[in-house]
Amino acid sequence: MKTKRTLLLAIAAIFTVLLFLPVLSVPAKAAAEYVFDDAGLLTVEERGTLSETLQFVSEEHNLDVIVITFDMAEGGDPAEHAADLYEANGIGVGDHENAIIFDLRVNGEEGGFGHVT
């Protein structure tokens, strides 16, 4: 439970900063999905609320803001996983495919975070 609370507080702090970013002048294109909770950290309600917030911030700033959770215990390369999701889901806005991806890696144990990229 502490892990979820810490995760949500970190995301809330990040969104506070994002709200003050200047609006970019690039054509908008919305991502189909904003939350990839592969580590299973969020409830359906939390995922929905977070997705709505990410969509709002994405549209407000003309860039995609995506959250990916990855369980390090399952193995694989999290950076490669994030890149695959980026390409497969059409993430990015405008000619330069602008996006911010929050890559949250957990170590698979209760309360243990790997790191946030």
PDB file of N, CA, C and O in Angstrom, residues 27-70:
ATOM      1  N   PRO A  27       1.205  20.228 -34.105  1.00  0.00           N
ATOM      2  CA  PRO A  27      -0.112  19.641 -34.283  1.00  0.00           C
ATOM      3  C   PRO A  27      -0.366  18.533 -33.270  1.00  0.00           C
ATOM      4  O   PRO A  27       0.527  17.741 -32.970  1.00  0.00           O
ATOM      5  N   ALA A  28      -1.572  18.462 -32.763  1.00  0.00           N
ATOM      6  CA  ALA A  28      -1.907  17.481 -31.734  1.00  0.00           C
ATOM      7  C   ALA A  28      -2.288  16.137 -32.346  1.00  0.00           C
ATOM      8  O   ALA A  28      -2.867  16.069 -33.413  1.00  0.00           O
ATOM      9  N   LYS A  29      -1.943  15.074 -31.644  1.00  0.00           N
ATOM     10  CA  LYS A  29      -2.348  13.715 -31.969  1.00  0.00           C
ATOM     11  C   LYS A  29      -2.369  12.973 -30.638  1.00  0.00           C
ATOM     12  O   LYS A  29      -1.366  12.883 -29.964  1.00  0.00           O
ATOM     13  N   ALA A  30      -3.502  12.499 -30.259  1.00  0.00           N
ATOM     14  CA  ALA A  30      -3.622  11.872 -28.943  1.00  0.00           C
ATOM     15  C   ALA A  30      -3.150  10.421 -28.972  1.00  0.00           C
ATOM     16  O   ALA A  30      -3.378   9.695 -29.929  1.00  0.00           O
ATOM     17  N   ALA A  31      -2.492  10.029 -27.906  1.00  0.00           N
ATOM     18  CA  ALA A  31      -2.120   8.629 -27.737  1.00  0.00           C
ATOM     19  C   ALA A  31      -3.398   7.833 -27.461  1.00  0.00           C
ATOM     20  O   ALA A  31      -4.354   8.347 -26.896  1.00  0.00           O
ATOM     21  N   ALA A  32      -3.410   6.593 -27.860  1.00  0.00           N
ATOM     22  CA  ALA A  32      -4.572   5.748 -27.614  1.00  0.00           C
ATOM     23  C   ALA A  32      -4.656   5.350 -26.141  1.00  0.00           C
ATOM     24  O   ALA A  32      -5.734   5.157 -25.601  1.00  0.00           O
ATOM     25  N   GLU A  33      -3.515   5.257 -25.497  1.00  0.00           N
ATOM     26  CA  GLU A  33      -3.461   4.833 -24.105  1.00  0.00           C
ATOM     27  C   GLU A  33      -2.375   5.637 -23.397  1.00  0.00           C
ATOM     28  O   GLU A  33      -1.332   5.926 -23.969  1.00  0.00           O
ATOM     29  N   TYR A  34      -2.606   6.004 -22.144  1.00  0.00           N
ATOM     30  CA  TYR A  34      -1.671   6.837 -21.398  1.00  0.00           C
ATOM     31  C   TYR A  34      -1.018   6.105 -20.229  1.00  0.00           C
ATOM     32  O   TYR A  34      -0.019   6.561 -19.709  1.00  0.00           O
ATOM     33  N   VAL A  35      -1.598   4.995 -19.798  1.00  0.00           N
ATOM     34  CA  VAL A  35      -1.078   4.242 -18.655  1.00  0.00           C
ATOM     35  C   VAL A  35      -0.852   2.795 -19.075  1.00  0.00           C
ATOM     36  O   VAL A  35      -1.763   2.129 -19.554  1.00  0.00           O
ATOM     37  N   PHE A  36       0.391   2.333 -18.899  1.00  0.00           N
ATOM     38  CA  PHE A  36       0.739   0.941 -19.142  1.00  0.00           C
ATOM     39  C   PHE A  36       1.217   0.380 -17.812  1.00  0.00           C
ATOM     40  O   PHE A  36       2.397   0.470 -17.474  1.00  0.00           O
ATOM     41  N   ASP A  37       0.297  -0.171 -17.042  1.00  0.00           N
ATOM     42  CA  ASP A  37       0.592  -0.655 -15.694  1.00  0.00           C
ATOM     43  C   ASP A  37       0.985  -2.125 -15.740  1.00  0.00           C
ATOM     44  O   ASP A  37       0.300  -2.991 -15.223  1.00  0.00           O
ATOM     45  N   ASP A  38       2.123  -2.403 -16.359  1.00  0.00           N
ATOM     46  CA  ASP A  38       2.571  -3.783 -16.519  1.00  0.00           C
ATOM     47  C   ASP A  38       2.970  -4.437 -15.197  1.00  0.00           C
ATOM     48  O   ASP A  38       2.977  -5.656 -15.090  1.00  0.00           O
ATOM     49  N   ALA A  39       3.289  -3.647 -14.182  1.00  0.00           N
ATOM     50  CA  ALA A  39       3.646  -4.189 -12.873  1.00  0.00           C
ATOM     51  C   ALA A  39       2.409  -4.416 -12.002  1.00  0.00           C
ATOM     52  O   ALA A  39       2.509  -4.980 -10.920  1.00  0.00           O
ATOM     53  N   GLY A  40       1.249  -3.975 -12.468  1.00  0.00           N
ATOM     54  CA  GLY A  40       0.009  -4.194 -11.721  1.00  0.00           C
ATOM     55  C   GLY A  40      -0.071  -3.429 -10.418  1.00  0.00           C
ATOM     56  O   GLY A  40      -0.593  -3.936  -9.434  1.00  0.00           O
ATOM     57  N   LEU A  41       0.421  -2.198 -10.396  1.00  0.00           N
ATOM     58  CA  LEU A  41       0.434  -1.401  -9.170  1.00  0.00           C
ATOM     59  C   LEU A  41      -0.883  -0.677  -8.896  1.00  0.00           C
ATOM     60  O   LEU A  41      -1.184  -0.360  -7.760  1.00  0.00           O
ATOM     61  N   LEU A  42      -1.654  -0.423  -9.938  1.00  0.00           N
ATOM     62  CA  LEU A  42      -2.829   0.430  -9.799  1.00  0.00           C
ATOM     63  C   LEU A  42      -4.132  -0.361  -9.847  1.00  0.00           C
ATOM     64  O   LEU A  42      -4.229  -1.368 -10.552  1.00  0.00           O
ATOM     65  N   THR A  43      -5.128   0.147  -9.125  1.00  0.00           N
ATOM     66  CA  THR A  43      -6.465  -0.418  -9.238  1.00  0.00           C
ATOM     67  C   THR A  43      -7.078   0.107 -10.529  1.00  0.00           C
ATOM     68  O   THR A  43      -6.549   1.040 -11.152  1.00  0.00           O
ATOM     69  N   VAL A  44      -8.200  -0.449 -10.924  1.00  0.00           N
ATOM     70  CA  VAL A  44      -8.896   0.018 -12.126  1.00  0.00           C
ATOM     71  C   VAL A  44      -9.264   1.492 -11.970  1.00  0.00           C
ATOM     72  O   VAL A  44      -9.094   2.292 -12.896  1.00  0.00           O
ATOM     73  N   GLU A  45      -9.726   1.868 -10.789  1.00  0.00           N
ATOM     74  CA  GLU A  45     -10.111   3.265 -10.521  1.00  0.00           C
ATOM     75  C   GLU A  45      -8.897   4.195 -10.592  1.00  0.00           C
ATOM     76  O   GLU A  45      -8.955   5.265 -11.195  1.00  0.00           O
ATOM     77  N   GLU A  46      -7.788   3.791  -9.968  1.00  0.00           N
ATOM     78  CA  GLU A  46      -6.571   4.614  -9.999  1.00  0.00           C
ATOM     79  C   GLU A  46      -6.049   4.764 -11.425  1.00  0.00           C
ATOM     80  O   GLU A  46      -5.658   5.853 -11.838  1.00  0.00           O
ATOM     81  N   ARG A  47      -6.097   3.682 -12.163  1.00  0.00           N
ATOM     82  CA  ARG A  47      -5.636   3.719 -13.553  1.00  0.00           C
ATOM     83  C   ARG A  47      -6.504   4.665 -14.382  1.00  0.00           C
ATOM     84  O   ARG A  47      -5.998   5.446 -15.182  1.00  0.00           O
ATOM     85  N   GLY A  48      -7.819   4.606 -14.178  1.00  0.00           N
ATOM     86  CA  GLY A  48      -8.734   5.490 -14.901  1.00  0.00           C
ATOM     87  C   GLY A  48      -8.503   6.950 -14.575  1.00  0.00           C
ATOM     88  O   GLY A  48      -8.454   7.805 -15.468  1.00  0.00           O
ATOM     89  N   THR A  49      -8.351   7.250 -13.288  1.00  0.00           N
ATOM     90  CA  THR A  49      -8.119   8.632 -12.854  1.00  0.00           C
ATOM     91  C   THR A  49      -6.791   9.142 -13.402  1.00  0.00           C
ATOM     92  O   THR A  49      -6.709  10.267 -13.910  1.00  0.00           O
ATOM     93  N   LEU A  50      -5.757   8.333 -13.301  1.00  0.00           N
ATOM     94  CA  LEU A  50      -4.447   8.722 -13.804  1.00  0.00           C
ATOM     95  C   LEU A  50      -4.491   8.922 -15.317  1.00  0.00           C
ATOM     96  O   LEU A  50      -3.951   9.895 -15.839  1.00  0.00           O
ATOM     97  N   SER A  51      -5.162   8.048 -16.027  1.00  0.00           N
ATOM     98  CA  SER A  51      -5.267   8.149 -17.470  1.00  0.00           C
ATOM     99  C   SER A  51      -5.984   9.437 -17.887  1.00  0.00           C
ATOM    100  O   SER A  51      -5.559  10.120 -18.825  1.00  0.00           O
ATOM    101  N   GLU A  52      -7.043   9.790 -17.184  1.00  0.00           N
ATOM    102  CA  GLU A  52      -7.758  11.042 -17.474  1.00  0.00           C
ATOM    103  C   GLU A  52      -6.855  12.249 -17.249  1.00  0.00           C
ATOM    104  O   GLU A  52      -6.849  13.188 -18.047  1.00  0.00           O
ATOM    105  N   THR A  53      -6.092  12.231 -16.168  1.00  0.00           N
ATOM    106  CA  THR A  53      -5.178  13.335 -15.870  1.00  0.00           C
ATOM    107  C   THR A  53      -4.085  13.434 -16.927  1.00  0.00           C
ATOM    108  O   THR A  53      -3.762  14.529 -17.409  1.00  0.00           O
ATOM    109  N   LEU A  54      -3.529  12.290 -17.321  1.00  0.00           N
ATOM    110  CA  LEU A  54      -2.495  12.275 -18.350  1.00  0.00           C
ATOM    111  C   LEU A  54      -3.035  12.782 -19.685  1.00  0.00           C
ATOM    112  O   LEU A  54      -2.364  13.523 -20.397  1.00  0.00           O
ATOM    113  N   GLN A  55      -4.244  12.391 -20.013  1.00  0.00           N
ATOM    114  CA  GLN A  55      -4.851  12.858 -21.255  1.00  0.00           C
ATOM    115  C   GLN A  55      -5.033  14.375 -21.226  1.00  0.00           C
ATOM    116  O   GLN A  55      -4.722  15.063 -22.197  1.00  0.00           O
ATOM    117  N   PHE A  56      -5.512  14.905 -20.102  1.00  0.00           N
ATOM    118  CA  PHE A  56      -5.700  16.346 -19.972  1.00  0.00           C
ATOM    119  C   PHE A  56      -4.373  17.088 -20.145  1.00  0.00           C
ATOM    120  O   PHE A  56      -4.271  18.041 -20.912  1.00  0.00           O
ATOM    121  N   VAL A  57      -3.341  16.644 -19.428  1.00  0.00           N
ATOM    122  CA  VAL A  57      -2.031  17.300 -19.507  1.00  0.00           C
ATOM    123  C   VAL A  57      -1.460  17.168 -20.920  1.00  0.00           C
ATOM    124  O   VAL A  57      -0.901  18.120 -21.467  1.00  0.00           O
ATOM    125  N   SER A  58      -1.622  16.005 -21.524  1.00  0.00           N
ATOM    126  CA  SER A  58      -1.134  15.783 -22.887  1.00  0.00           C
ATOM    127  C   SER A  58      -1.774  16.751 -23.872  1.00  0.00           C
ATOM    128  O   SER A  58      -1.094  17.378 -24.686  1.00  0.00           O
ATOM    129  N   GLU A  59      -3.082  16.877 -23.792  1.00  0.00           N
ATOM    130  CA  GLU A  59      -3.801  17.774 -24.696  1.00  0.00           C
ATOM    131  C   GLU A  59      -3.472  19.236 -24.417  1.00  0.00           C
ATOM    132  O   GLU A  59      -3.345  20.034 -25.343  1.00  0.00           O
ATOM    133  N   GLU A  60      -3.320  19.569 -23.159  1.00  0.00           N
ATOM    134  CA  GLU A  60      -3.025  20.951 -22.756  1.00  0.00           C
ATOM    135  C   GLU A  60      -1.664  21.418 -23.269  1.00  0.00           C
ATOM    136  O   GLU A  60      -1.471  22.581 -23.588  1.00  0.00           O
ATOM    137  N   HIS A  61      -0.710  20.497 -23.358  1.00  0.00           N
ATOM    138  CA  HIS A  61       0.660  20.860 -23.725  1.00  0.00           C
ATOM    139  C   HIS A  61       1.101  20.315 -25.084  1.00  0.00           C
ATOM    140  O   HIS A  61       2.271  20.426 -25.451  1.00  0.00           O
ATOM    141  N   ASN A  62       0.173  19.721 -25.819  1.00  0.00           N
ATOM    142  CA  ASN A  62       0.466  19.203 -27.157  1.00  0.00           C
ATOM    143  C   ASN A  62       1.658  18.244 -27.185  1.00  0.00           C
ATOM    144  O   ASN A  62       2.548  18.356 -28.019  1.00  0.00           O
ATOM    145  N   LEU A  63       1.674  17.333 -26.245  1.00  0.00           N
ATOM    146  CA  LEU A  63       2.653  16.253 -26.224  1.00  0.00           C
ATOM    147  C   LEU A  63       2.039  15.112 -25.441  1.00  0.00           C
ATOM    148  O   LEU A  63       1.122  15.315 -24.667  1.00  0.00           O
ATOM    149  N   ASP A  64       2.476  13.915 -25.692  1.00  0.00           N
ATOM    150  CA  ASP A  64       1.951  12.769 -24.960  1.00  0.00           C
ATOM    151  C   ASP A  64       2.701  12.610 -23.645  1.00  0.00           C
ATOM    152  O   ASP A  64       3.925  12.692 -23.612  1.00  0.00           O
ATOM    153  N   VAL A  65       1.949  12.400 -22.574  1.00  0.00           N
ATOM    154  CA  VAL A  65       2.524  12.122 -21.264  1.00  0.00           C
ATOM    155  C   VAL A  65       2.049  10.717 -20.893  1.00  0.00           C
ATOM    156  O   VAL A  65       0.857  10.465 -20.766  1.00  0.00           O
ATOM    157  N   ILE A  66       2.995   9.811 -20.754  1.00  0.00           N
ATOM    158  CA  ILE A  66       2.717   8.387 -20.588  1.00  0.00           C
ATOM    159  C   ILE A  66       3.366   7.887 -19.296  1.00  0.00           C
ATOM    160  O   ILE A  66       4.475   8.301 -18.958  1.00  0.00           O
ATOM    161  N   VAL A  67       2.679   6.977 -18.603  1.00  0.00           N
ATOM    162  CA  VAL A  67       3.248   6.307 -17.424  1.00  0.00           C
ATOM    163  C   VAL A  67       3.328   4.817 -17.730  1.00  0.00           C
ATOM    164  O   VAL A  67       2.348   4.210 -18.161  1.00  0.00           O
ATOM    165  N   ILE A  68       4.521   4.262 -17.517  1.00  0.00           N
ATOM    166  CA  ILE A  68       4.749   2.829 -17.693  1.00  0.00           C
ATOM    167  C   ILE A  68       5.275   2.282 -16.368  1.00  0.00           C
ATOM    168  O   ILE A  68       6.218   2.829 -15.809  1.00  0.00           O
ATOM    169  N   THR A  69       4.661   1.208 -15.865  1.00  0.00           N
ATOM    170  CA  THR A  69       5.231   0.522 -14.706  1.00  0.00           C
ATOM    171  C   THR A  69       5.786  -0.811 -15.198  1.00  0.00           C
ATOM    172  O   THR A  69       5.202  -1.469 -16.059  1.00  0.00           O
ATOM    173  N   PHE A  70       6.930  -1.186 -14.672  1.00  0.00           N
ATOM    174  CA  PHE A  70       7.629  -2.389 -15.118  1.00  0.00           C
ATOM    175  C   PHE A  70       8.155  -3.126 -13.894  1.00  0.00           C
ATOM    176  O   PHE A  70       8.827  -2.537 -13.053  1.00  0.00           O
TER     177      PHE A  70
END
